[in-house]
Short mmCIF file of C-alpha atoms in Angstrom, two decimals:
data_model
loop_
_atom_site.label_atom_id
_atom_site.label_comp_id
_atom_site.label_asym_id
_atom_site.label_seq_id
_atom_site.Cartn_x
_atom_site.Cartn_y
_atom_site.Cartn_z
CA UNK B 56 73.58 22.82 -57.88
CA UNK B 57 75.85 25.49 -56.09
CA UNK B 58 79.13 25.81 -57.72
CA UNK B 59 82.23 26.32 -55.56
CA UNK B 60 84.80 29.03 -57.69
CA UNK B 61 88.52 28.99 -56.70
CA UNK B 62 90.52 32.53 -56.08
CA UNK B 63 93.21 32.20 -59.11
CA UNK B 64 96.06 32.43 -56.68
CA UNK B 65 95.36 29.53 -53.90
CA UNK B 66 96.61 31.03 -50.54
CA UNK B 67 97.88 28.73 -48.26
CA UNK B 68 95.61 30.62 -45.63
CA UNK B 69 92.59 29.89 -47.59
CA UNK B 70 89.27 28.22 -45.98
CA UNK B 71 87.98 26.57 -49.50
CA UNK B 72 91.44 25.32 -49.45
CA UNK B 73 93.10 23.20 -51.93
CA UNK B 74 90.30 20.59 -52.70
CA UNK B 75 86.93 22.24 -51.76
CA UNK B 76 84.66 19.00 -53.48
CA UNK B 77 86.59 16.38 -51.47
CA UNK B 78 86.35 16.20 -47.57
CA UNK B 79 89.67 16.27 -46.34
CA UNK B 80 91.14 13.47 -44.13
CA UNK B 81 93.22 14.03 -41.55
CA UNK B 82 96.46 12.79 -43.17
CA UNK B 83 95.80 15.83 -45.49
CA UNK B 84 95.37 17.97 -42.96
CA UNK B 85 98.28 17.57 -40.82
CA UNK B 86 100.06 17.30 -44.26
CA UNK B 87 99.22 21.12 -44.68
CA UNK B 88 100.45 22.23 -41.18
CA UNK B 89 97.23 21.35 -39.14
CA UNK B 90 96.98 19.87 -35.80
CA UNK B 91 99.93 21.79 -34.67
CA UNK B 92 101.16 23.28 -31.30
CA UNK B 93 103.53 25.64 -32.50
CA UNK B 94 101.87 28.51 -31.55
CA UNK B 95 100.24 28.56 -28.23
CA UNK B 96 96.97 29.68 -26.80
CA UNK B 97 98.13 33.21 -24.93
CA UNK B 98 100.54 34.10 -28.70
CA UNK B 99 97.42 33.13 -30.80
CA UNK B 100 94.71 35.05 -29.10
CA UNK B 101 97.73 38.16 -29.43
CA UNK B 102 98.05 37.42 -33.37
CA UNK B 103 93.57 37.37 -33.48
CA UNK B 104 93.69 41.09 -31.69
CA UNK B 105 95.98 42.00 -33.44
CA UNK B 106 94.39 40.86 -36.56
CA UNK B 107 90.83 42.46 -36.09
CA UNK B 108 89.41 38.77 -36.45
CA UNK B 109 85.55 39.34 -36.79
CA UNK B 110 82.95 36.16 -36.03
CA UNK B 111 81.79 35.28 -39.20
CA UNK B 112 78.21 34.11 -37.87
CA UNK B 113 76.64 37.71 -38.86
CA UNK B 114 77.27 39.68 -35.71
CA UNK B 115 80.90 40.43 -36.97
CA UNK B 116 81.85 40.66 -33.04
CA UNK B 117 85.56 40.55 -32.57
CA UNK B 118 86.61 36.96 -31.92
CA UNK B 119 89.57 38.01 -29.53
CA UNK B 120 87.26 39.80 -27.06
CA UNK B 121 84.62 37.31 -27.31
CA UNK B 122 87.49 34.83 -26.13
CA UNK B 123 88.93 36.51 -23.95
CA UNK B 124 85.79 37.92 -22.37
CA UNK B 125 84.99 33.59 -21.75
CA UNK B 126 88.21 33.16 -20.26
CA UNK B 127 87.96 35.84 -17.84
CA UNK B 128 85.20 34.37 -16.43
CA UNK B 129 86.82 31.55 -15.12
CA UNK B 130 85.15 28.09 -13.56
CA UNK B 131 85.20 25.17 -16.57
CA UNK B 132 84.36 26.87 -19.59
CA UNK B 133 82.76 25.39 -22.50
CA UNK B 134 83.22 26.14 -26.40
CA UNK B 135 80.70 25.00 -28.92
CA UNK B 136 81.40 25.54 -32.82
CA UNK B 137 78.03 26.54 -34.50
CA UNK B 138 77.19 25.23 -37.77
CA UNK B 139 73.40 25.69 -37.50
CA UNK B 140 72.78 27.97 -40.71
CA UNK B 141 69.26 29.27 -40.61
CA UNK B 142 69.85 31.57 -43.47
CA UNK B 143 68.49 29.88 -46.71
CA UNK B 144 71.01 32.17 -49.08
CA UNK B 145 73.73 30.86 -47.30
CA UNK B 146 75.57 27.41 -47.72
CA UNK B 147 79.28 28.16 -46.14
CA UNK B 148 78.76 26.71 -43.15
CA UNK B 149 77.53 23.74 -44.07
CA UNK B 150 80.05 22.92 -47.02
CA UNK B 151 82.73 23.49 -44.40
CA UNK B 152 81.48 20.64 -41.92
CA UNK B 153 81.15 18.42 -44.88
CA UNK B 154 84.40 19.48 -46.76
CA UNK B 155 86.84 20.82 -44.16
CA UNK B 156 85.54 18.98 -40.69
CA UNK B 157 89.58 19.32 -39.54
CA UNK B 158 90.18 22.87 -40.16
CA UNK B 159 86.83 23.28 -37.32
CA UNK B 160 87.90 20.89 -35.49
CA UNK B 161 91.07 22.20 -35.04
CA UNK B 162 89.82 25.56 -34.24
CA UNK B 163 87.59 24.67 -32.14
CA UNK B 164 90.67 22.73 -29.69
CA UNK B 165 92.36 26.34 -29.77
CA UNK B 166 89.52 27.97 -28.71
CA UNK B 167 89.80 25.32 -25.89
CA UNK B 168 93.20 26.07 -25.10
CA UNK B 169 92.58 29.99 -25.01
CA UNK B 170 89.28 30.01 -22.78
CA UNK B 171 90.39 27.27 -20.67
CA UNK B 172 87.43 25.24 -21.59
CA UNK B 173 87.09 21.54 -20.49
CA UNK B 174 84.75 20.20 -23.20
CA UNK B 175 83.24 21.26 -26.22
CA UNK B 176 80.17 20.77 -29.07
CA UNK B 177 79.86 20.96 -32.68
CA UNK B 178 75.88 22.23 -33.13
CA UNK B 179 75.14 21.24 -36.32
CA UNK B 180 71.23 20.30 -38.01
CA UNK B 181 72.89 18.78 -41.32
CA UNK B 182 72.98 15.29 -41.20
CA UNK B 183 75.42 14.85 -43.81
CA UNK B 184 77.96 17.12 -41.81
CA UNK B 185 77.66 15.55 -38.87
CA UNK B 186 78.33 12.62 -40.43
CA UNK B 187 81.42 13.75 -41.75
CA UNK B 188 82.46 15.24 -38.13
CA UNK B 189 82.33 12.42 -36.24
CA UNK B 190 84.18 10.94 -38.66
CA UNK B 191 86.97 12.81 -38.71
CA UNK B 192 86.64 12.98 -34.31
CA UNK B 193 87.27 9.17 -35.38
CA UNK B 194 90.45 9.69 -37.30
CA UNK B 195 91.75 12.00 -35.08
CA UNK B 196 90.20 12.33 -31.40
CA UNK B 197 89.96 15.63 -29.79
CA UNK B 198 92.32 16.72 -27.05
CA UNK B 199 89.08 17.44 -25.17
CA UNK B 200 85.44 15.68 -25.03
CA UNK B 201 83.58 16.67 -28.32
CA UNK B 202 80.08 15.58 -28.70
CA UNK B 203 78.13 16.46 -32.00
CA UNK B 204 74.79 17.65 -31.12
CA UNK B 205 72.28 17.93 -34.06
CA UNK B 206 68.67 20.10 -34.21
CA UNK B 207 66.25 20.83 -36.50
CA UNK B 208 67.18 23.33 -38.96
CA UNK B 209 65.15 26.72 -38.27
CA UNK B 210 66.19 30.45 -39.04
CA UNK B 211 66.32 30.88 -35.16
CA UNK B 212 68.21 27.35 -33.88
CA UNK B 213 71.57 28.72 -34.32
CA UNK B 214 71.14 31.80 -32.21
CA UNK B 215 73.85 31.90 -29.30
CA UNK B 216 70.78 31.24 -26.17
CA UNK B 217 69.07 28.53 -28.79
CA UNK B 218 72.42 27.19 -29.39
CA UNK B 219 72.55 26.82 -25.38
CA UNK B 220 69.35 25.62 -24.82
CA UNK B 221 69.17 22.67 -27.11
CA UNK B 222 72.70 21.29 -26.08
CA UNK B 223 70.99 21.29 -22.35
CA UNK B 224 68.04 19.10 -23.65
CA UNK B 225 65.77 21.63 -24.64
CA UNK B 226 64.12 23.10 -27.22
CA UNK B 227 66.45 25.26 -29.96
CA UNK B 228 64.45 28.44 -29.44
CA UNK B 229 66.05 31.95 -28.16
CA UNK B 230 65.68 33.06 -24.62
CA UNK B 231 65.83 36.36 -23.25
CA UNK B 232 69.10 38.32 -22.25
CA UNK B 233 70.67 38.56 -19.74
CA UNK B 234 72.38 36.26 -19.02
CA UNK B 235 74.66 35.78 -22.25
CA UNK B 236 76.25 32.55 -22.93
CA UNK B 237 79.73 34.00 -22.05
CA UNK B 238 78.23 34.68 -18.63
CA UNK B 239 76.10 31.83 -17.88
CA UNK B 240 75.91 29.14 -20.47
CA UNK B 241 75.43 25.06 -21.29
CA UNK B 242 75.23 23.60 -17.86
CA UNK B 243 75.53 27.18 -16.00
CA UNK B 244 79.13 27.15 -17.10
CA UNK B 245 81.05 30.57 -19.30
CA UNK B 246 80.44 29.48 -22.84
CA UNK B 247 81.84 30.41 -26.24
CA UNK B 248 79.49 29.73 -29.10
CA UNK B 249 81.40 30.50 -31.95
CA UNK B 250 80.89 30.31 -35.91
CA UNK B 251 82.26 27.25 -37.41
CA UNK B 252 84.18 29.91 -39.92
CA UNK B 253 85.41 31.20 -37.47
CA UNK B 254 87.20 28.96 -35.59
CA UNK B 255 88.52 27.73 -39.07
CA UNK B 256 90.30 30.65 -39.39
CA UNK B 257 91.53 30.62 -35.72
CA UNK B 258 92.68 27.24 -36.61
CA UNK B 259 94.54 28.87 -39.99
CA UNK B 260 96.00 31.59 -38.00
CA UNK B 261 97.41 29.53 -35.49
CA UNK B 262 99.12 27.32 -37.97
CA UNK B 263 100.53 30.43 -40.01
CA UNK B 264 100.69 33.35 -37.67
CA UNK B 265 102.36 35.42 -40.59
CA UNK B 266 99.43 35.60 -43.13
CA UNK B 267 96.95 36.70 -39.50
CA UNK B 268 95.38 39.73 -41.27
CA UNK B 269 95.04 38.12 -44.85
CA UNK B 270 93.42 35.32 -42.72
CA UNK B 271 91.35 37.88 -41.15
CA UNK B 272 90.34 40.39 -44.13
CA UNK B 273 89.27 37.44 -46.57
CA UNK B 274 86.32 35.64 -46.14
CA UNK B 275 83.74 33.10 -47.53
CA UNK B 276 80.76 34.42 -49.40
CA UNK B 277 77.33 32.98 -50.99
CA UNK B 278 76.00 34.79 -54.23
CA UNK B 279 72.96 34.30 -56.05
CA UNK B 280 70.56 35.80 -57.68
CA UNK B 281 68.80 35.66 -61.39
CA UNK B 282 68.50 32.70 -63.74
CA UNK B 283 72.28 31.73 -62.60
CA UNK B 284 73.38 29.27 -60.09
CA UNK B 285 74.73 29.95 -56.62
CA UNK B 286 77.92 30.27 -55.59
CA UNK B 287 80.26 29.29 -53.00
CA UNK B 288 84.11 31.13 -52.81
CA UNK B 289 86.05 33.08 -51.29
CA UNK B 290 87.12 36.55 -51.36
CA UNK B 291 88.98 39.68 -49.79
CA UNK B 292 87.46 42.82 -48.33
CA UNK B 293 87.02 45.51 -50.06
CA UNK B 294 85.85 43.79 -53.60
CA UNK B 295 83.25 46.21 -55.32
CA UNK B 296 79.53 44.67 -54.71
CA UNK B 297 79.08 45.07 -58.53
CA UNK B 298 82.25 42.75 -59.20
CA UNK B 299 80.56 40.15 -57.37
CA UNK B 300 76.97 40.45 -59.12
CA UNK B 301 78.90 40.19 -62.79
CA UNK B 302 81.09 37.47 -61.02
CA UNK B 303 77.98 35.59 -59.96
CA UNK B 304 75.95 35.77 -63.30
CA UNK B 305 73.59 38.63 -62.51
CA UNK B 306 76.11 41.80 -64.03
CA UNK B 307 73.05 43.76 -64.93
CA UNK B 308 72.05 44.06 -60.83
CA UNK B 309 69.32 46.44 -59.76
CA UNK B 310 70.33 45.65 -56.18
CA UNK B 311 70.43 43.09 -53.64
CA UNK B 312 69.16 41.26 -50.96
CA UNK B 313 71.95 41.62 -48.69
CA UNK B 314 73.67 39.91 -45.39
CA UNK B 315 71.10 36.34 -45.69
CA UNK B 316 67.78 38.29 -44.48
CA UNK B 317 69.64 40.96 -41.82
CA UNK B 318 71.43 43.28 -44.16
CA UNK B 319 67.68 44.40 -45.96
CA UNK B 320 67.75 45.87 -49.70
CA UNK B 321 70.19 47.63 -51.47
CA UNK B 322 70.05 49.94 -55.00
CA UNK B 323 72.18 49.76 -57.93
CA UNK B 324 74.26 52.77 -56.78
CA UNK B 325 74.92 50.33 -53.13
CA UNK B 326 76.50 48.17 -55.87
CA UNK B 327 79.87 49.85 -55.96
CA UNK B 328 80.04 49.62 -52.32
CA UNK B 329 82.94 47.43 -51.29
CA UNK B 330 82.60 43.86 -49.21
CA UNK B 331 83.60 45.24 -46.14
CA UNK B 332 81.77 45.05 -42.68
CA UNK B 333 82.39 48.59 -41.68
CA UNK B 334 82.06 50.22 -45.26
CA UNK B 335 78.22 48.03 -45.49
CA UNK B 336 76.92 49.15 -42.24
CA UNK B 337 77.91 53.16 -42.50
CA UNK B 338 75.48 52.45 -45.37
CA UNK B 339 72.63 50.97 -43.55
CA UNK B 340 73.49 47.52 -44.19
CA UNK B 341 75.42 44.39 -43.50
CA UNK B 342 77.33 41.78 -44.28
CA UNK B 343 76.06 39.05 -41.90
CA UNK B 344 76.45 35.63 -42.37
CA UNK B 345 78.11 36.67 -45.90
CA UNK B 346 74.90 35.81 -48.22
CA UNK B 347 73.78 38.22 -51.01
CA UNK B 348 71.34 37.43 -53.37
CA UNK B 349 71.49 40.02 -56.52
CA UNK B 350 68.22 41.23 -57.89
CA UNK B 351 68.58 40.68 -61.78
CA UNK B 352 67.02 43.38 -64.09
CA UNK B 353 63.78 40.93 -64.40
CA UNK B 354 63.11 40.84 -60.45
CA UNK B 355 61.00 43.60 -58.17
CA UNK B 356 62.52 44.65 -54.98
CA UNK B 357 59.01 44.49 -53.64
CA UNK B 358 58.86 40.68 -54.76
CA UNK B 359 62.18 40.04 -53.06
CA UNK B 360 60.88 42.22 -49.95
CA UNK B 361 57.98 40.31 -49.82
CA UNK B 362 60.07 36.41 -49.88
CA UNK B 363 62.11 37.81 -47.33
CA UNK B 364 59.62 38.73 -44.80
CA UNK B 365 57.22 35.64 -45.85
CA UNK B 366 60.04 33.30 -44.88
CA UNK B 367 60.92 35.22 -41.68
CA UNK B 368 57.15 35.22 -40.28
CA UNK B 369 57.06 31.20 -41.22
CA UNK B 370 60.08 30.71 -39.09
CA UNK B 371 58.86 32.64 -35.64
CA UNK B 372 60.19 30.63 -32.87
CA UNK B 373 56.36 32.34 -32.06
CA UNK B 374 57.92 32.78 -28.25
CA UNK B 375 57.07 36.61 -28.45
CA UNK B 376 53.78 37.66 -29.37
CA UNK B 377 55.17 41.13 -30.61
CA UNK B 378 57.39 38.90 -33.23
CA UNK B 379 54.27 36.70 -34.33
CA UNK B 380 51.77 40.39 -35.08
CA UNK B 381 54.86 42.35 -36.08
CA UNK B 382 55.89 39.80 -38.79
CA UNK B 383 52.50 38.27 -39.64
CA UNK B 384 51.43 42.41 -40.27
CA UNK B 385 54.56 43.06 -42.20
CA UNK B 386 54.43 40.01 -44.34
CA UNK B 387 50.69 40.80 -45.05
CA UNK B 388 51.35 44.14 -46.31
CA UNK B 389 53.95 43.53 -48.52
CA UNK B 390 52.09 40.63 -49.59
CA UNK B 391 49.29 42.86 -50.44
CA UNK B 392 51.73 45.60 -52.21
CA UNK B 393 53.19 42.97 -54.71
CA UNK B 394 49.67 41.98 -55.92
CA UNK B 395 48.80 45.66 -56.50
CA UNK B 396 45.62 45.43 -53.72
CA UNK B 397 47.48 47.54 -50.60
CA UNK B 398 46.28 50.60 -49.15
CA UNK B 399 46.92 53.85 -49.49
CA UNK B 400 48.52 53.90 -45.76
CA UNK B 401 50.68 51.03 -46.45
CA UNK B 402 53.85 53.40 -47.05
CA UNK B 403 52.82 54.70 -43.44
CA UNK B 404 52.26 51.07 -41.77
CA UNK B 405 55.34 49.75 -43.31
CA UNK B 406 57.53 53.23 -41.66
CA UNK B 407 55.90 53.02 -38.31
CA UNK B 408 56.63 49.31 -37.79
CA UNK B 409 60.13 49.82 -39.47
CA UNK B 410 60.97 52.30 -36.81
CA UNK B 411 59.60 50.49 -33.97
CA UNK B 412 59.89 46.97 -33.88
CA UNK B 413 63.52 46.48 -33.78
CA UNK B 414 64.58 45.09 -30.49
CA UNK B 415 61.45 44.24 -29.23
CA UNK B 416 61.86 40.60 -29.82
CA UNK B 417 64.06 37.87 -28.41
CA UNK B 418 65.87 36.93 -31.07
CA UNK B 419 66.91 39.14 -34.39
CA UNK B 420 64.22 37.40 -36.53
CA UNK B 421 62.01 40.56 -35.78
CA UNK B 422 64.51 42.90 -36.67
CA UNK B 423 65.51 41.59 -39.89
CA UNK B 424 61.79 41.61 -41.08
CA UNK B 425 61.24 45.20 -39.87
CA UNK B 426 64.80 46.28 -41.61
CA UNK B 427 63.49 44.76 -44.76
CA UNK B 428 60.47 46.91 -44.68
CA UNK B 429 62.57 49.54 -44.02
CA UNK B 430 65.34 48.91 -46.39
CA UNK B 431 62.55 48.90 -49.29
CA UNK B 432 61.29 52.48 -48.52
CA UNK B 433 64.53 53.96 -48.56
CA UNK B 434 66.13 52.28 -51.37
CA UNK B 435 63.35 52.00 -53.79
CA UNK B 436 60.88 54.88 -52.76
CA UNK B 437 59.07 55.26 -55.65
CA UNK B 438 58.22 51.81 -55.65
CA UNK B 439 55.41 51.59 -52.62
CA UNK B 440 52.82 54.21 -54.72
CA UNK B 441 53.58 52.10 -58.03
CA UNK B 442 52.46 49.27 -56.70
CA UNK B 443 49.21 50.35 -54.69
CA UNK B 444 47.02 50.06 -57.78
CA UNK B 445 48.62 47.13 -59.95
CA UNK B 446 51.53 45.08 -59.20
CA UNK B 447 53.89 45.38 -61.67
CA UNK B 448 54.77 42.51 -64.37
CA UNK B 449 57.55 40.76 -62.36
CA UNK B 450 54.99 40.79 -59.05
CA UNK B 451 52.31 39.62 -61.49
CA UNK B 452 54.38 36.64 -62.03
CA UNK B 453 55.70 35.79 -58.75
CA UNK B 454 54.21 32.40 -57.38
CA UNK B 455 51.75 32.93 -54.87
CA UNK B 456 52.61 33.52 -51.37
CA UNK B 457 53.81 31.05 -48.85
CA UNK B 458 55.16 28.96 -51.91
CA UNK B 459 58.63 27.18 -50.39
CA UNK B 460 62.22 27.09 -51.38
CA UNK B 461 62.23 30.88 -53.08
CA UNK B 462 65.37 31.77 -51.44
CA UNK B 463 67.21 28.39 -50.89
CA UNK B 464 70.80 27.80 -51.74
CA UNK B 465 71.49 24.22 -52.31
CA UNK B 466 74.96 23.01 -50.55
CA UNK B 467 77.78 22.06 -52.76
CA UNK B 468 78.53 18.67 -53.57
CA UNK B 469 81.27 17.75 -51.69
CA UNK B 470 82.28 14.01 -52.28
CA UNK B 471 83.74 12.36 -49.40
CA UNK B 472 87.38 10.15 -49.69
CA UNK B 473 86.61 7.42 -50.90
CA UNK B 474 84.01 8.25 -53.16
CA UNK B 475 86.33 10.95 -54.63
CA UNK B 476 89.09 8.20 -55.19
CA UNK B 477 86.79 5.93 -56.92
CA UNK B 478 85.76 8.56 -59.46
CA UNK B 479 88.98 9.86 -60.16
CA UNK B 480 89.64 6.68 -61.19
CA UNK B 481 87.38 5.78 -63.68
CA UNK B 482 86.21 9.15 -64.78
CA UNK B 483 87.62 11.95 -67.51
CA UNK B 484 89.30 14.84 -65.64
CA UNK B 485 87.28 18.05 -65.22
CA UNK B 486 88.17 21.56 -65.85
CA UNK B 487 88.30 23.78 -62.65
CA UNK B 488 86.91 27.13 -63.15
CA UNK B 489 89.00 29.69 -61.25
CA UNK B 490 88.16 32.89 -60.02
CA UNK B 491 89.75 35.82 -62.36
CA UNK B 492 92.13 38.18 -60.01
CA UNK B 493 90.04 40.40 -57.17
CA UNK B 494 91.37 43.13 -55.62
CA UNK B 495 90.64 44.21 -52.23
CA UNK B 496 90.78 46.85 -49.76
CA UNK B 497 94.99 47.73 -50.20
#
């Protein structure tokens, strides 16, 4: 089971917020300053420019501009909060729907009020969370229609145009671009399809203006990695990588899996790179949706290379043939590498389709398998040759290919009301384990 760690020092503009295991009711949530007007919709989309806001959905687009850039737009604009996590090292999204359905909720209203928008979704494939959402749309209705709109989970359902298409009856699968959802979206109207995340912290922001870039520079993450759990918390920018591996229960990292399946492979030395979007991408990788999975002493880059690009080629929306060859052929190789039978050209293959698949799909599901090719010839070189013979012991031990559930994070427990009050009642206190002190970019 996932663990959720506290920060040591609870800030009161904190997503886990206070009681990250419980789903909060509404009473609580108004209680801590939510469902407020105090700041209004032209002041609050001021305080997220000037706060350098970035969506938290992987992108790490501004969230002022993408608002503003609906708004301007005009007609009846729509907002839909997306809580469709494809990424199976990530859990964030889904915990918050089940833990924290307010704090969205909330968000998502302002997000309303500073597009204009005249209705709105919450895009969702977790049953249990939208259970939870409606709810909480039950014990305190939206200013605005919301409608809760579930699909089937898939790596490519909560991409922006599959986010559109399935709330307009079809299927969740990406379609090309132009036209963007801000330009032409559900029902032909200027849509903003924002991360659940997010619009939490929109929602934060608005209630407590003053803390707008500590809102802004802190943000959920999912670690795992090794024999040791996963992990749910929350953290500041600029916290060295290798903090977060000893934090998580891997401290003797080789590298890491980085950014879900988008950010590609790292090295050890990557490790002392801080957790900031800028600082990860001048050095070739990402963030994303916020997932790293740490690649213990005992695990083979070309093993986790291999999981990566096995999972992406079994979830091909298989819309663009150039995404169902590019994938199948990169899967195969690596495949091949980590049970020492390649080819001597497979260093080549690998560069060539590295170099020249990117952007050729209609979705990013292409990319990230070609930037995990990639990402394993530049930061473990030596490995490709090593492997062309024999595989090594850790590939000789990896289950065969195609085997399920490799890279899956399970969600937190998160106990709803009810549930929570029953067992506090009858059962022996626990023992929270915070977070020891992190420091961030100053």
């Amino acid at each position: 089971m996932t663990t959720i760690r506290h920060p040591t020092a609870q800030s009161p503009g904190s997503v886990l917020g206070a009681a990250p295991d419980v789903t909060e009711s509404a009473a609580a949530y108004r209680a801590t300053g939510g469902y407020a007007d105090a700041t209004g919709p032209d002041e609050l989309l001021r305080h997220l420019e000037a706060s350098g806001l970035r969506g938290r959905g992987g992108a790490g687009f501004p969230a002022a501009v993408k608002l503003r850039a609906v708004r301007e737009r005009g007609g009846a604009p729509v907002v839909v909060a997306n809580g469709e996590e494809g990424e199976p090292g990530s859990v964030k999204d889904r915990w918050l729907l089940r833990a924290r359905p307010h704090l969205v909720l909330d968000g998502l209203a302002h997000a309303a009020a500073m597009t204009g928008a005249v209705r709105g979704y919450v895009y969702l494939s977790d049953p249990e969370a939208g259970a939870r959402v409606r709810r909480a749309l039950a014990e305190h209705p939206a200013r605005l229609p919301v409608e809760v709109v579930e699909t089937a989970h898939a790596y490519v359902a909560g991409e922006e145009s599959a986010v559109v298409r399935r709330i307009d009856g079809g299927p969740a699968l990406p379609t090309a671009k132009p036209p963007r959802p801000f330009e032409k979206g559900v029902g032909g109207a200027p849509t903003l399809v924002a991360n659940v995340e997010t619009l939490a912290r929109i929602a934060l922001t608005a209630a407590r203006p003053g803390l707008r870039e500590r809102i802004a520079d802190t943000t959920l993450i999912t670690m795992s990695g090794g024999t040791a759990t996963g992990m749910l918390t929350e953290v500041p920018y600029g916290v060295p990588l290798r903090t977060l591996a000893a934090l998580q229960g891997t401290p003797d990292a080789t590298g890491a899996l980085m950014g879900g399946l988008f950010g590609g492979l790292v090295d050890a030395r990557a490790l002392d790179l801080p957790l900031e979007p800028d600082a990860l991408a001048a050095a070739g990788t990402a963030l994303g949706c916020g997932a790293m999975r740490f690649l213990a002493a005992d695990t083979c880059p070309v093993s986790a290379a291999a999981d990566a690009v096995g999972h992406l080629a079994a979830e091909s929306a298989r819309q663009c043939g150039v995404c169902v060859s590019g994938t199948g052929a990169i899967r195969d190789a690596l495949d091949a590498l980590a049970a020492g039978s390649a080819g001597p050209d497979t260093a080549a293959r690998l560069h060539r389709w590295a170099q020249g698949l990117p952007g050729r799909g209609a979705c990013g599901l292409l990319d990230a398998a070609a930037g995990t090719a990639g990402s394993l010839l530049r930061a473990f070189p030596d490995l490709v040759p090593y492997h062309l013979d024999l595989p090594c012991a850790a590939c000789a031990a990896r289950p065969r290919a195609g085997t399920p559930g490799r890279l899956t994070v399970a969600v937190p427990e998160v106990m709803d009301a009810t549930a929570s009050a029953r067992a506090t009642a009858t059962a022996t206190p626990t023992t929270r384990h915070p977070l020891p002190a992190l420091k961030g970019t100053p």
